[in-house]
mmCIF file of C-alpha atoms in Angstrom:
data_model
loop_
_atom_site.group_PDB
_atom_site.id
_atom_site.type_symbol
_atom_site.label_atom_id
_atom_site.label_comp_id
_atom_site.label_asym_id
_atom_site.label_seq_id
_atom_site.Cartn_x
_atom_site.Cartn_y
_atom_site.Cartn_z
ATOM 1 C CA MET N 1 -18.565 23.300 24.723
ATOM 2 C CA ASN N 2 -15.684 22.438 27.115
ATOM 3 C CA GLN N 3 -13.841 19.260 25.983
ATOM 4 C CA LEU N 4 -14.086 16.932 29.006
ATOM 5 C CA ILE N 5 -12.481 13.866 26.917
ATOM 6 C CA SER N 6 -10.475 14.431 23.713
ATOM 7 C CA THR N 7 -12.114 12.977 20.448
ATOM 8 C CA SER N 8 -10.841 12.130 17.073
ATOM 9 C CA ASN N 9 -12.318 10.774 13.837
ATOM 10 C CA ASN N 10 -11.763 7.351 12.422
ATOM 11 C CA VAL N 11 -11.364 6.544 8.702
ATOM 12 C CA SER N 12 -15.019 6.480 8.298
ATOM 13 C CA GLY N 13 -15.107 9.959 9.682
ATOM 14 C CA GLU N 14 -17.082 8.888 12.817
ATOM 15 C CA ILE N 15 -16.201 10.439 16.406
ATOM 16 C CA VAL N 16 -14.088 8.085 18.420
ATOM 17 C CA VAL N 17 -12.860 8.418 21.999
ATOM 18 C CA SER N 18 -9.797 6.781 23.454
ATOM 19 C CA GLY N 19 -10.545 3.977 25.815
ATOM 20 C CA ARG N 20 -7.690 4.939 28.271
ATOM 21 C CA GLU N 21 -8.580 8.542 28.299
ATOM 22 C CA LEU N 22 -12.111 7.553 29.328
ATOM 23 C CA HIS N 23 -10.947 5.057 31.926
ATOM 24 C CA GLU N 24 -8.663 7.947 33.338
ATOM 25 C CA PHE N 25 -11.585 10.491 33.163
ATOM 26 C CA LEU N 26 -13.924 7.954 35.170
ATOM 27 C CA GLU N 27 -11.333 7.532 37.764
ATOM 28 C CA VAL N 28 -11.679 3.736 37.661
ATOM 29 C CA LYS N 29 -9.394 2.026 40.119
ATOM 30 C CA THR N 30 -9.265 -1.311 38.148
ATOM 31 C CA PRO N 31 -6.251 -1.334 35.788
ATOM 32 C CA TYR N 32 -7.141 -0.547 32.180
ATOM 33 C CA THR N 33 -6.691 -3.760 30.486
ATOM 34 C CA GLN N 34 -8.813 -5.635 33.251
ATOM 35 C CA TRP N 35 -11.408 -2.896 33.082
ATOM 36 C CA PHE N 36 -11.835 -3.049 29.421
ATOM 37 C CA GLU N 37 -12.037 -6.649 29.289
ATOM 38 C CA ARG N 38 -15.153 -6.262 31.701
ATOM 39 C CA MET N 39 -16.607 -3.683 29.471
ATOM 40 C CA ILE N 40 -16.502 -5.649 26.308
ATOM 41 C CA SER N 41 -18.216 -8.535 28.211
ATOM 42 C CA TYR N 42 -21.385 -6.491 27.842
ATOM 43 C CA GLY N 43 -21.460 -7.353 24.137
ATOM 44 C CA PHE N 44 -19.446 -4.803 22.473
ATOM 45 C CA VAL N 45 -17.713 -6.232 19.280
ATOM 46 C CA GLU N 46 -14.233 -5.370 17.965
ATOM 47 C CA ASN N 47 -14.285 -3.568 14.610
ATOM 48 C CA VAL N 48 -17.993 -2.799 15.120
ATOM 49 C CA ASP N 49 -18.109 -0.726 18.406
ATOM 50 C CA PHE N 50 -14.288 -0.311 18.746
ATOM 51 C CA THR N 51 -11.004 -0.778 17.196
ATOM 52 C CA VAL N 52 -7.667 -1.810 18.795
ATOM 53 C CA THR N 53 -4.953 0.984 18.527
ATOM 54 C CA ASN N 54 -1.210 1.531 19.740
ATOM 55 C CA LYS N 55 -0.119 4.312 21.964
ATOM 56 C CA ASN N 56 3.408 5.606 22.626
ATOM 57 C CA VAL N 57 4.001 6.682 26.186
ATOM 58 C CA ASN N 58 7.072 7.998 27.789
ATOM 59 C CA ASP N 59 8.661 5.539 30.122
ATOM 60 C CA VAL N 60 12.365 6.087 31.387
ATOM 61 C CA THR N 61 12.565 2.344 31.973
ATOM 62 C CA ALA N 62 11.936 1.309 28.392
ATOM 63 C CA PHE N 63 14.537 1.240 25.668
ATOM 64 C CA GLY N 64 14.647 4.592 23.955
ATOM 65 C CA GLY N 65 12.458 6.244 26.803
ATOM 66 C CA VAL N 66 9.099 5.259 24.901
ATOM 67 C CA ARG N 67 6.799 2.263 25.660
ATOM 68 C CA LYS N 68 4.103 1.193 23.270
ATOM 69 C CA ILE N 69 0.831 0.111 25.046
ATOM 70 C CA ILE N 70 -2.510 -0.943 23.589
ATOM 71 C CA ASP N 71 -5.316 1.436 23.500
ATOM 72 C CA HIS N 72 -8.960 1.344 22.042
ATOM 73 C CA ALA N 73 -10.868 3.851 19.770
ATOM 74 C CA LEU N 74 -14.487 3.651 21.018
ATOM 75 C CA LYS N 75 -17.329 4.920 18.980
ATOM 76 C CA LEU N 76 -19.668 7.214 20.750
ATOM 77 C CA ASP N 77 -22.490 4.740 21.197
ATOM 78 C CA MET N 78 -20.097 2.527 23.097
ATOM 79 C CA ALA N 79 -18.626 5.250 25.210
ATOM 80 C CA LYS N 80 -22.251 6.442 26.206
ATOM 81 C CA GLU N 81 -23.080 2.981 27.411
ATOM 82 C CA ILE N 82 -19.850 2.593 29.314
ATOM 83 C CA GLY N 83 -20.616 5.892 30.966
ATOM 84 C CA MET N 84 -23.994 4.501 31.937
ATOM 85 C CA ILE N 85 -22.618 1.260 33.087
ATOM 86 C CA GLN N 86 -20.378 3.059 35.704
ATOM 87 C CA ARG N 87 -23.240 4.251 37.798
ATOM 88 C CA THR N 88 -21.214 7.333 39.190
ATOM 89 C CA ASP N 89 -21.133 10.987 38.858
ATOM 90 C CA LYS N 90 -18.162 10.906 36.367
ATOM 91 C CA GLY N 91 -20.014 8.129 34.523
ATOM 92 C CA LYS N 92 -23.146 10.430 34.258
ATOM 93 C CA GLN N 93 -21.011 13.337 33.263
ATOM 94 C CA ALA N 94 -19.399 11.607 30.454
ATOM 95 C CA ARG N 95 -22.642 10.194 29.069
ATOM 96 C CA GLN N 96 -24.229 13.770 29.006
ATOM 97 C CA TYR N 97 -21.107 14.997 27.243
ATOM 98 C CA PHE N 98 -21.262 12.303 24.601
ATOM 99 C CA LEU N 99 -24.949 12.902 24.071
ATOM 100 C CA GLN N 100 -24.193 16.612 23.583
ATOM 101 C CA LEU N 101 -21.390 15.655 21.044
ATOM 102 C CA GLU N 102 -23.798 13.498 19.017
ATOM 103 C CA ARG N 103 -26.420 16.332 19.074
ATOM 104 C CA MET N 104 -23.630 18.514 17.595
ATOM 105 C CA TRP N 105 -22.545 15.920 15.088
ATOM 106 C CA ASN N 106 -26.119 15.362 13.684
ATOM 107 C CA SER N 107 -27.086 19.104 13.691
ATOM 108 C CA PRO N 108 -27.801 20.313 10.147
ATOM 109 C CA GLU N 109 -24.769 22.624 10.100
ATOM 110 C CA MET N 110 -22.417 19.891 10.823
ATOM 111 C CA VAL N 111 -24.086 17.467 8.275
ATOM 112 C CA ILE N 112 -23.603 20.170 5.524
ATOM 113 C CA LYS N 113 -19.969 20.747 6.696
ATOM 114 C CA ARG N 114 -19.134 16.956 6.451
ATOM 115 C CA ALA N 115 -20.650 16.835 2.956
ATOM 116 C CA MET N 116 -18.615 19.865 1.885
ATOM 117 C CA ASP N 117 -15.476 18.619 3.426
ATOM 118 C CA PHE N 118 -16.071 15.165 1.605
ATOM 119 C CA GLN N 119 -16.594 16.863 -1.610
ATOM 120 C CA GLN N 120 -13.565 19.106 -1.250
ATOM 121 C CA GLU N 121 -11.403 15.954 -0.457
ATOM 122 C CA LYS N 122 -12.763 14.136 -3.603
ATOM 123 C CA ILE N 123 -11.763 17.444 -5.806
ATOM 124 C CA LEU N 124 -8.388 17.274 -4.172
ATOM 125 C CA GLN N 125 -7.930 13.627 -4.901
ATOM 126 C CA LEU N 126 -9.120 14.076 -8.531
ATOM 127 C CA GLU N 127 -6.571 17.118 -8.982
ATOM 128 C CA THR N 128 -3.792 15.109 -7.751
ATOM 129 C CA LYS N 129 -4.672 12.085 -9.826
ATOM 130 C CA ILE N 130 -4.929 14.350 -12.969
ATOM 131 C CA HIS N 131 -1.638 16.023 -12.200
ATOM 132 C CA LYS N 132 0.125 12.681 -11.499
ATOM 133 C CA GLU N 133 -1.237 11.254 -14.761
ATOM 134 C CA LYS N 134 -0.736 14.255 -17.005
ATOM 135 C CA LYS N 135 3.123 13.398 -17.449
ATOM 136 C CA TYR N 136 2.149 9.782 -18.554
ATOM 137 C CA THR N 137 -0.721 11.132 -20.902
ATOM 138 C CA ASP N 138 1.916 13.455 -22.511
ATOM 139 C CA PHE N 139 4.499 10.761 -22.664
ATOM 140 C CA GLY N 140 1.907 8.629 -24.349
ATOM 141 C CA LYS N 141 1.388 11.200 -27.064
ATOM 142 C CA VAL N 142 5.078 11.353 -27.767
ATOM 143 C CA VAL N 143 5.037 7.442 -27.901
ATOM 144 C CA SER N 144 2.061 7.412 -30.212
ATOM 145 C CA LEU N 145 4.063 9.772 -32.656
ATOM 146 C CA SER N 146 7.042 7.703 -32.571
ATOM 147 C CA ASN N 147 7.839 4.624 -34.922
ATOM 148 C CA GLY N 148 6.686 2.159 -32.418
ATOM 149 C CA ALA N 149 9.337 -0.104 -30.920
ATOM 150 C CA ILE N 150 12.752 1.463 -30.172
ATOM 151 C CA ASN N 151 15.919 0.325 -28.852
ATOM 152 C CA VAL N 152 16.988 0.947 -25.179
ATOM 153 C CA GLY N 153 19.339 3.820 -26.098
ATOM 154 C CA ALA N 154 16.561 5.772 -27.901
ATOM 155 C CA PHE N 155 14.241 5.114 -25.015
ATOM 156 C CA ALA N 156 16.958 6.443 -22.591
ATOM 157 C CA LYS N 157 17.234 9.569 -24.900
ATOM 158 C CA ILE N 158 13.438 10.140 -24.834
ATOM 159 C CA MET N 159 13.382 9.855 -20.933
ATOM 160 C CA TYR N 160 15.993 12.491 -20.650
ATOM 161 C CA ASP N 161 14.680 14.791 -23.307
ATOM 162 C CA LYS N 162 10.904 14.580 -22.111
ATOM 163 C CA HIS N 163 11.338 14.013 -18.421
ATOM 164 C CA GLY N 164 14.791 14.875 -17.372
ATOM 165 C CA VAL N 165 15.707 11.503 -16.073
ATOM 166 C CA ASN N 166 19.277 11.414 -16.489
ATOM 167 C CA ILE N 167 19.980 7.710 -17.415
ATOM 168 C CA GLY N 168 21.885 6.532 -20.418
ATOM 169 C CA ARG N 169 21.731 3.403 -22.375
ATOM 170 C CA ASN N 170 24.279 1.364 -20.265
ATOM 171 C CA LYS N 171 22.673 2.561 -17.035
ATOM 172 C CA LEU N 172 19.188 1.884 -18.336
ATOM 173 C CA MET N 173 20.230 -1.561 -19.549
ATOM 174 C CA ALA N 174 21.746 -2.387 -15.922
ATOM 175 C CA TRP N 175 18.382 -0.960 -14.415
ATOM 176 C CA LEU N 176 16.330 -3.388 -16.719
ATOM 177 C CA ARG N 177 18.584 -6.458 -15.723
ATOM 178 C CA ASP N 178 18.430 -5.667 -12.139
ATOM 179 C CA SER N 179 14.746 -5.041 -12.201
ATOM 180 C CA GLY N 180 13.981 -8.447 -13.856
ATOM 181 C CA TYR N 181 12.942 -7.169 -17.260
ATOM 182 C CA LEU N 182 16.093 -8.530 -19.108
ATOM 183 C CA ILE N 183 18.035 -11.775 -18.801
ATOM 184 C CA LYS N 184 21.224 -11.132 -16.786
ATOM 185 C CA GLN N 185 23.537 -13.904 -17.950
ATOM 186 C CA GLY N 186 24.291 -16.438 -20.825
ATOM 187 C CA ARG N 187 24.021 -16.080 -24.549
ATOM 188 C CA GLU N 188 20.758 -14.454 -24.167
ATOM 189 C CA ARG N 189 22.021 -11.613 -21.872
ATOM 190 C CA ASN N 190 20.092 -8.445 -22.394
ATOM 191 C CA PHE N 191 17.212 -10.313 -24.162
ATOM 192 C CA PRO N 192 13.758 -9.547 -22.728
ATOM 193 C CA LYS N 193 12.162 -12.074 -20.517
ATOM 194 C CA GLN N 194 9.376 -14.034 -22.153
ATOM 195 C CA HIS N 195 6.879 -12.726 -19.721
ATOM 196 C CA TYR N 196 7.343 -9.211 -20.765
ATOM 197 C CA VAL N 197 7.476 -10.074 -24.473
ATOM 198 C CA GLU N 198 4.111 -11.627 -23.918
ATOM 199 C CA ARG N 199 2.872 -8.696 -21.968
ATOM 200 C CA GLY N 200 3.719 -6.481 -24.960
ATOM 201 C CA TRP N 201 6.374 -4.517 -23.457
ATOM 202 C CA PHE N 202 9.462 -5.724 -25.571
ATOM 203 C CA LYS N 203 10.204 -7.110 -28.907
ATOM 204 C CA LEU N 204 13.359 -9.084 -29.982
ATOM 205 C CA ALA N 205 14.603 -7.966 -33.478
ATOM 206 C CA PRO N 206 16.630 -10.719 -35.180
ATOM 207 C CA THR N 207 20.293 -9.649 -35.819
ATOM 208 C CA ILE N 208 22.872 -11.508 -37.933
ATOM 209 C CA ILE N 209 26.468 -10.968 -36.791
ATOM 210 C CA LYS N 210 28.856 -11.868 -39.491
ATOM 211 C CA ARG N 211 32.034 -13.852 -38.341
ATOM 212 C CA THR N 212 34.770 -15.478 -40.330
ATOM 213 C CA GLU N 213 33.737 -19.046 -38.922
ATOM 214 C CA GLY N 214 30.129 -18.362 -39.944
ATOM 215 C CA ASP N 215 27.113 -16.116 -39.463
ATOM 216 C CA VAL N 216 25.793 -16.011 -36.016
ATOM 217 C CA GLN N 217 21.968 -14.995 -35.402
ATOM 218 C CA SER N 218 21.448 -12.716 -32.278
ATOM 219 C CA GLY N 219 18.869 -10.274 -31.452
ATOM 220 C CA THR N 220 18.287 -6.448 -30.340
ATOM 221 C CA THR N 221 16.020 -5.746 -27.566
ATOM 222 C CA LEU N 222 13.365 -3.105 -28.652
ATOM 223 C CA VAL N 223 10.944 -1.353 -26.249
ATOM 224 C CA THR N 224 7.389 -1.260 -27.492
ATOM 225 C CA GLY N 225 5.164 1.690 -27.254
ATOM 226 C CA LYS N 226 3.247 0.065 -24.401
ATOM 227 C CA GLY N 227 6.638 -0.928 -22.815
ATOM 228 C CA GLN N 228 7.636 2.829 -23.065
ATOM 229 C CA ILE N 229 4.601 4.189 -21.164
ATOM 230 C CA GLY N 230 4.777 1.335 -18.620
ATOM 231 C CA LEU N 231 8.452 1.748 -17.911
ATOM 232 C CA ALA N 232 8.364 5.398 -17.951
ATOM 233 C CA GLU N 233 5.930 5.384 -15.191
ATOM 234 C CA ILE N 234 8.097 3.199 -13.103
ATOM 235 C CA LEU N 235 11.304 5.063 -13.922
ATOM 236 C CA LEU N 236 9.654 8.431 -13.133
ATOM 237 C CA GLU N 237 8.649 7.111 -9.604
ATOM 238 C CA GLU N 238 12.167 5.733 -8.991
ATOM 239 C CA PHE N 239 13.759 9.078 -10.101
ATOM 240 C CA ILE N 240 11.452 11.001 -7.743
ATOM 241 C CA LYS N 241 12.358 8.711 -4.884
ATOM 242 C CA LEU N 242 16.104 9.357 -5.511
ATOM 243 C CA GLU N 243 15.422 13.016 -5.611
ATOM 244 C CA ALA N 244 13.350 13.130 -2.331
#
């Protein structure tokens, strides 16, 4: 079948037509925006019969030589009705074309093809999800075999040994502070923030520092098993972005 007017598919997989292309095919003399306002006065509803889209067109007078204009993605039912409304040979031709498209779309062969395409897309999504989560699952096994909460230096070593994320203790400490997990300043610098302690990502192990003027109690930040898994996911995504 010859393609009189180009079509595409919306997010729901339905056939849609560019309002501007239909306007051009119908050879309507009224400017597009005025014409389309008149068309929707027939009872067409946004996000039901059509959606508003943007389209870039070449324009030497515009900044960068490109101008953005408003277009509309029309469902076939709306496009058919608009063809009927025109009462012209072009309108009749457009309507017949859309009817033929609809018959092809609803044919048993196309219904089966769409079902197979949908199933294939689901399989690809599942495979991607499994591949993405595998590294976190493997990391979870490592954590479950560890002695629970570990210090930041030990966590940095695991990230390097198991995932190739080259981040040492000091760099990881700075990242944890900058990312809002640890306190930045004051006597409690490098202590975990209470929110993440309550979330189960960190523990604070009491430490006694011996001084001539008297012992001082401090603390060492430890990353729990839950925190290791959560932070590993975030660090891996950050590491991938830096490599891309």
